[in-house]
mmCIF file of C-alpha atoms in Angstrom:
data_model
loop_
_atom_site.group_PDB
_atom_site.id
_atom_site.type_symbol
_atom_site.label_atom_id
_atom_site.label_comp_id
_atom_site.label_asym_id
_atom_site.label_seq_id
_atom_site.Cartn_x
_atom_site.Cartn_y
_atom_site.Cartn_z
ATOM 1 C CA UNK A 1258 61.611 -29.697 -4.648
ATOM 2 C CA UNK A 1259 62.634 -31.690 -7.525
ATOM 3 C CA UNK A 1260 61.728 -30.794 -10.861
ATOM 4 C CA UNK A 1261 61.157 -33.336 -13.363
ATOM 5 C CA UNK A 1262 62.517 -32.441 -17.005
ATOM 6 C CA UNK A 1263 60.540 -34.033 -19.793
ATOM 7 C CA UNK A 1264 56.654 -34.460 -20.470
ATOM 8 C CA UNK A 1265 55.286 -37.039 -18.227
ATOM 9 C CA UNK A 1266 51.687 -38.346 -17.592
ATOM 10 C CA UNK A 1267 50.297 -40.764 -15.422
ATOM 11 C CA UNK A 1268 47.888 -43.708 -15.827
ATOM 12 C CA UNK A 1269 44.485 -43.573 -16.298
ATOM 13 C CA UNK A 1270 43.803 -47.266 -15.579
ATOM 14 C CA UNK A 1271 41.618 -46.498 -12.201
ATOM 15 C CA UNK A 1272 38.855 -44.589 -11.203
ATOM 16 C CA UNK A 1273 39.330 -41.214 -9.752
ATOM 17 C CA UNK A 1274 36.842 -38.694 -7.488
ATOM 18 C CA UNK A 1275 37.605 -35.126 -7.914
ATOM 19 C CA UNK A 1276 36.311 -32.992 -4.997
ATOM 20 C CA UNK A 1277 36.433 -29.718 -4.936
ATOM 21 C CA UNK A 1278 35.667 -27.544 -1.436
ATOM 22 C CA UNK A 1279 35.386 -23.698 -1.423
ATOM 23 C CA UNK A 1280 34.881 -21.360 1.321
ATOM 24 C CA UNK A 1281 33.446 -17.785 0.161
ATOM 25 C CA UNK A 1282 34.051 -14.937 3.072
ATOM 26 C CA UNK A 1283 31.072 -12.320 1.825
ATOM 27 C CA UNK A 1284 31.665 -9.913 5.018
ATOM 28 C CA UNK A 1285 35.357 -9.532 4.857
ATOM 29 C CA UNK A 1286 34.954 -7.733 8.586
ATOM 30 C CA UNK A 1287 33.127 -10.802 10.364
ATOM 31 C CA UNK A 1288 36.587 -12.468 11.016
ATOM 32 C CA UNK A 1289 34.756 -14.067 13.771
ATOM 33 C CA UNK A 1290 32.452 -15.702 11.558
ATOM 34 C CA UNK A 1291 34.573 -16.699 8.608
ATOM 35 C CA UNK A 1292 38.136 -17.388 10.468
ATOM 36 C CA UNK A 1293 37.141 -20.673 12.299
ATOM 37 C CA UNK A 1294 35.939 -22.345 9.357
ATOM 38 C CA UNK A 1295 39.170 -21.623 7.328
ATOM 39 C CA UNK A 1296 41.274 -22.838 10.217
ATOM 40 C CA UNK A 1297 39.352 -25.885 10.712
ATOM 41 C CA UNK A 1298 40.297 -27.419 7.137
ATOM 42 C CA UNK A 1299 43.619 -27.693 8.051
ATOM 43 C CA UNK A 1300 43.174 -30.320 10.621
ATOM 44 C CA UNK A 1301 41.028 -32.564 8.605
ATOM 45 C CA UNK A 1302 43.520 -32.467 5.579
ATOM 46 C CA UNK A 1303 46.256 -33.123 8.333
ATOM 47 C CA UNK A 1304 44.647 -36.174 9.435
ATOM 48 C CA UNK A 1305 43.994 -37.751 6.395
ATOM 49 C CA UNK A 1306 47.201 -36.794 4.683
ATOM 50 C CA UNK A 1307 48.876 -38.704 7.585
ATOM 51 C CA UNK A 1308 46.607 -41.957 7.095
ATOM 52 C CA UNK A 1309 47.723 -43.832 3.583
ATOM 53 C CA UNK A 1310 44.215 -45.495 4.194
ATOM 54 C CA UNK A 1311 42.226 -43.031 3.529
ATOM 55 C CA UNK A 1312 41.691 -42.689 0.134
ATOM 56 C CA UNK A 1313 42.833 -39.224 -0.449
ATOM 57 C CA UNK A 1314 45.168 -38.632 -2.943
ATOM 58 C CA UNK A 1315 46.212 -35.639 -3.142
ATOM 59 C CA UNK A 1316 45.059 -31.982 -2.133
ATOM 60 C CA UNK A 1317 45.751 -28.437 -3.218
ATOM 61 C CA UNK A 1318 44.691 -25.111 -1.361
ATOM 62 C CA UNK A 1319 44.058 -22.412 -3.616
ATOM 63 C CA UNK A 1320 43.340 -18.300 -2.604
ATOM 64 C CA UNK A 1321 41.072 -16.950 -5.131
ATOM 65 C CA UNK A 1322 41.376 -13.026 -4.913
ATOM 66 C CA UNK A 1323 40.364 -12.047 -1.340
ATOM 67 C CA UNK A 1324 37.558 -13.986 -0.807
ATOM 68 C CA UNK A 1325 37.685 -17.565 -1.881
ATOM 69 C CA UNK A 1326 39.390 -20.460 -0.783
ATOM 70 C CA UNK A 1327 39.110 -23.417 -2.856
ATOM 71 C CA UNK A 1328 40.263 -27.348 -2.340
ATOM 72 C CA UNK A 1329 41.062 -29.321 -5.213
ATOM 73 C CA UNK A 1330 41.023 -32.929 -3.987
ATOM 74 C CA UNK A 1331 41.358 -36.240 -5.278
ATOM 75 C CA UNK A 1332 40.229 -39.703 -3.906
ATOM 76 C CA UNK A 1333 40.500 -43.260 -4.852
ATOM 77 C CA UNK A 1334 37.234 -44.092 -4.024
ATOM 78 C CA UNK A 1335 33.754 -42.033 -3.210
ATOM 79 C CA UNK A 1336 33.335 -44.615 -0.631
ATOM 80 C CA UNK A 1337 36.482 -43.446 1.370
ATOM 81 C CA UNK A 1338 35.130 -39.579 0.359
ATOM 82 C CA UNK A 1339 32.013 -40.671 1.879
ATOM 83 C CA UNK A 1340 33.808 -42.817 4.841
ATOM 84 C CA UNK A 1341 35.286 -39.451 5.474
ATOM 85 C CA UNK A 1342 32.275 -37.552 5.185
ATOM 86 C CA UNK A 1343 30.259 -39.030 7.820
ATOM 87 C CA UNK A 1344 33.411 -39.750 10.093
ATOM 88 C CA UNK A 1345 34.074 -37.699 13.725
ATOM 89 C CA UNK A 1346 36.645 -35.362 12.130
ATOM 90 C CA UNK A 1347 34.319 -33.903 9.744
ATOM 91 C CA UNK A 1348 31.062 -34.598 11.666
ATOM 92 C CA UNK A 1349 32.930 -32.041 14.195
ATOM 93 C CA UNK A 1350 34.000 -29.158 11.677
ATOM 94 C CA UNK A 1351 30.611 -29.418 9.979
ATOM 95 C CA UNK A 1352 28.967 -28.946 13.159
ATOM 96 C CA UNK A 1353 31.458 -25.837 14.056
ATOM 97 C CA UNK A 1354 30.341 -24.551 10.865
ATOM 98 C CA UNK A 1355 26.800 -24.383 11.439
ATOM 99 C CA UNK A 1356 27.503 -23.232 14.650
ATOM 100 C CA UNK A 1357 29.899 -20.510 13.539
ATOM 101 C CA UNK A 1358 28.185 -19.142 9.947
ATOM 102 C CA UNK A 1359 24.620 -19.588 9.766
ATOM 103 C CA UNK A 1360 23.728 -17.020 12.216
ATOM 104 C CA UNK A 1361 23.734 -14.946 8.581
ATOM 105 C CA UNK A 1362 25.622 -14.917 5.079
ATOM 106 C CA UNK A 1363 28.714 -13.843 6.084
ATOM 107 C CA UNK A 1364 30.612 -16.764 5.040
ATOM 108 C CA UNK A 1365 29.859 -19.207 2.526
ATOM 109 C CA UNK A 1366 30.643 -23.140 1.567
ATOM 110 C CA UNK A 1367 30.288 -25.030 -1.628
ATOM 111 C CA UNK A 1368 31.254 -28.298 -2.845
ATOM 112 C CA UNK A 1369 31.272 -30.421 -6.040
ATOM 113 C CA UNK A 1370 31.771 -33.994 -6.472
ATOM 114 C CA UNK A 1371 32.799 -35.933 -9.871
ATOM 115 C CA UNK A 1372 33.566 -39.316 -10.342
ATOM 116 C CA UNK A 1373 36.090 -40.057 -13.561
ATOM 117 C CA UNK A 1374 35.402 -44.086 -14.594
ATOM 118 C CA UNK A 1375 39.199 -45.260 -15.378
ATOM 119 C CA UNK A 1376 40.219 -44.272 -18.841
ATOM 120 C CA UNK A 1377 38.042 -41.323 -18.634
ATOM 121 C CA UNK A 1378 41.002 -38.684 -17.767
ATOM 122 C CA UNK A 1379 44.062 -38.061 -19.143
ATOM 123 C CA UNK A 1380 46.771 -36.227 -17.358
ATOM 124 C CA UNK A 1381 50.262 -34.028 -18.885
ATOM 125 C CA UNK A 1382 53.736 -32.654 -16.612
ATOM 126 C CA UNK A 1383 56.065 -30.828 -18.017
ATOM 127 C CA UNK A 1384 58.858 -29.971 -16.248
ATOM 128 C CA UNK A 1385 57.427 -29.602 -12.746
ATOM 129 C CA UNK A 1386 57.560 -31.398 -9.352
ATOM 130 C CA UNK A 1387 54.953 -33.732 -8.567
ATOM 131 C CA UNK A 1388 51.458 -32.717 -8.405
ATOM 132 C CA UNK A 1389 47.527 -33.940 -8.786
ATOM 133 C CA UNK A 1390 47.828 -37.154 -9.364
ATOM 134 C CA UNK A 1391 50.860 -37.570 -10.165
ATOM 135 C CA UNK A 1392 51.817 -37.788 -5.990
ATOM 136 C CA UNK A 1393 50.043 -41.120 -6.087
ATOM 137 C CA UNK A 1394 50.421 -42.336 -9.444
ATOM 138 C CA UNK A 1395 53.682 -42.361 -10.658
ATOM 139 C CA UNK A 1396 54.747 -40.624 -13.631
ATOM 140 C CA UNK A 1397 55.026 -42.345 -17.122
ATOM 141 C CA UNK A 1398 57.256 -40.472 -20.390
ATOM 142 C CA UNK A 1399 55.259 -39.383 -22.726
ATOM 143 C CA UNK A 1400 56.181 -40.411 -26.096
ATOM 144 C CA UNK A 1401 55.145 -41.578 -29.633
ATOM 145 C CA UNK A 1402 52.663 -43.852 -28.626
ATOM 146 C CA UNK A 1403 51.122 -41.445 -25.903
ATOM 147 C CA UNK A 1404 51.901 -38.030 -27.087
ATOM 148 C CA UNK A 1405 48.239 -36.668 -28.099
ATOM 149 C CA UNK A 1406 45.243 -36.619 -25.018
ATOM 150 C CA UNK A 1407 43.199 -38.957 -27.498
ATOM 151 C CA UNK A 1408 45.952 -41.174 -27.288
ATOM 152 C CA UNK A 1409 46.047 -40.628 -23.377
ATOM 153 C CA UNK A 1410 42.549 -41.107 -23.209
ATOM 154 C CA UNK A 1411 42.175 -44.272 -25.974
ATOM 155 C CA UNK A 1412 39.431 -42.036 -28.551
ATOM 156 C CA UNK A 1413 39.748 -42.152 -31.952
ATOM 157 C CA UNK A 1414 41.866 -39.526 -33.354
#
C-alpha cells in the first residue's frame, strides 16, 4: 500500500453524502440472530464497489469494542444513496433483517444521513495511503495558499 509523504487534501468543489450504518449485537449469544445481518453487508458493499455507477465513493468498516459495527460511507449523490436504497440488493438484506432480528432486541441497526453542499468540507492526509475521499478525489499538496481548514473551506480567517 503506498504511502503518500507530504500533507495532501482534496477538493471540496462537489457535494458529498456521508452515510454512516451501524449494527449493535445486544445478546452477544444470539449468533443466530445477529450473524446474518453482519454477513449480509458484505455483499451489498461488494456489488456496488464493483459498479463505478453507483455513486459510492468510498467505504470503511469499523469494529467498535465487541459489539458495534459501524460503516462510514460516502456518495456522490443522495439520489444514487437512495437509487440504492430502494434497489433489489438492499430491498433483499432489509427484508432478511426483519426476518432475522425483530423477533426481539437482540441485534440492533442505526443509520445517519448528511449531505455536505460543495465547499462545505474540508479534508487533510498526511503521510498515509489513500482513504475517504481521497479514493475518488484525487489528492492536492497542501501549501501556502491552502494550509489552514478556513482556507480549505473559503471562511474568513
Amino acid at each position: 500500500m503506498r504511502i503518500y509523504n507530504g500533507r495532501f487534501m482534496v477538493g471540496n468543489g462537489t457535494e458529498v453524502v456521508l452515510f454512516l450504518l451501524g449494527v449493535r449485537i445486544n445478546k452477544l449469544t444470539a449468533v443466530h440472530r445477529w450473524l446474518p445481518v453482519i454477513r449480509s453487508l458484505a455483499p451489498m458493499l461488494k456489488e456496488l464497489s464493483e459498479d463505478a455507477e453507483s455513486g459510492l465513493i468510498a467505504s470503511r468498516t469499523q469494529l467498535y469494542g465487541a459489539r458495534e459495527l459501524t460503516l462510514l460511507q460516502y456518495w456522490s449523490s443522495v439520489g444514487q444513496l437512495m437509487d440504492f436504497a430502494h434497489g433489489p440488493t438492499h430491498r433483499k438484506v432489509w427484508q432478511d433483517f426483519y426476518r432475522f432480528a425483530t423477533r426481539g432486541s437482540e441485534v440492533g441497526i442505526w443509520h445517519e444521513t448528511f449531505i455536505v453542499p460543495a465547499g462545505r468540507y474540508e479534508s487533510i492526509y498526511g503521510n498515509v495511503p489513500l482513504s475517504g475521499l481521497a479514493t475518488h478525489g484525487g489528492l492536492t499538496p497542501i501549501g501556502r495558499r491552502n494550509d489552514s481548514a478556513r482556507a480549505r473551506l473559503g471562511t474568513p480567517e
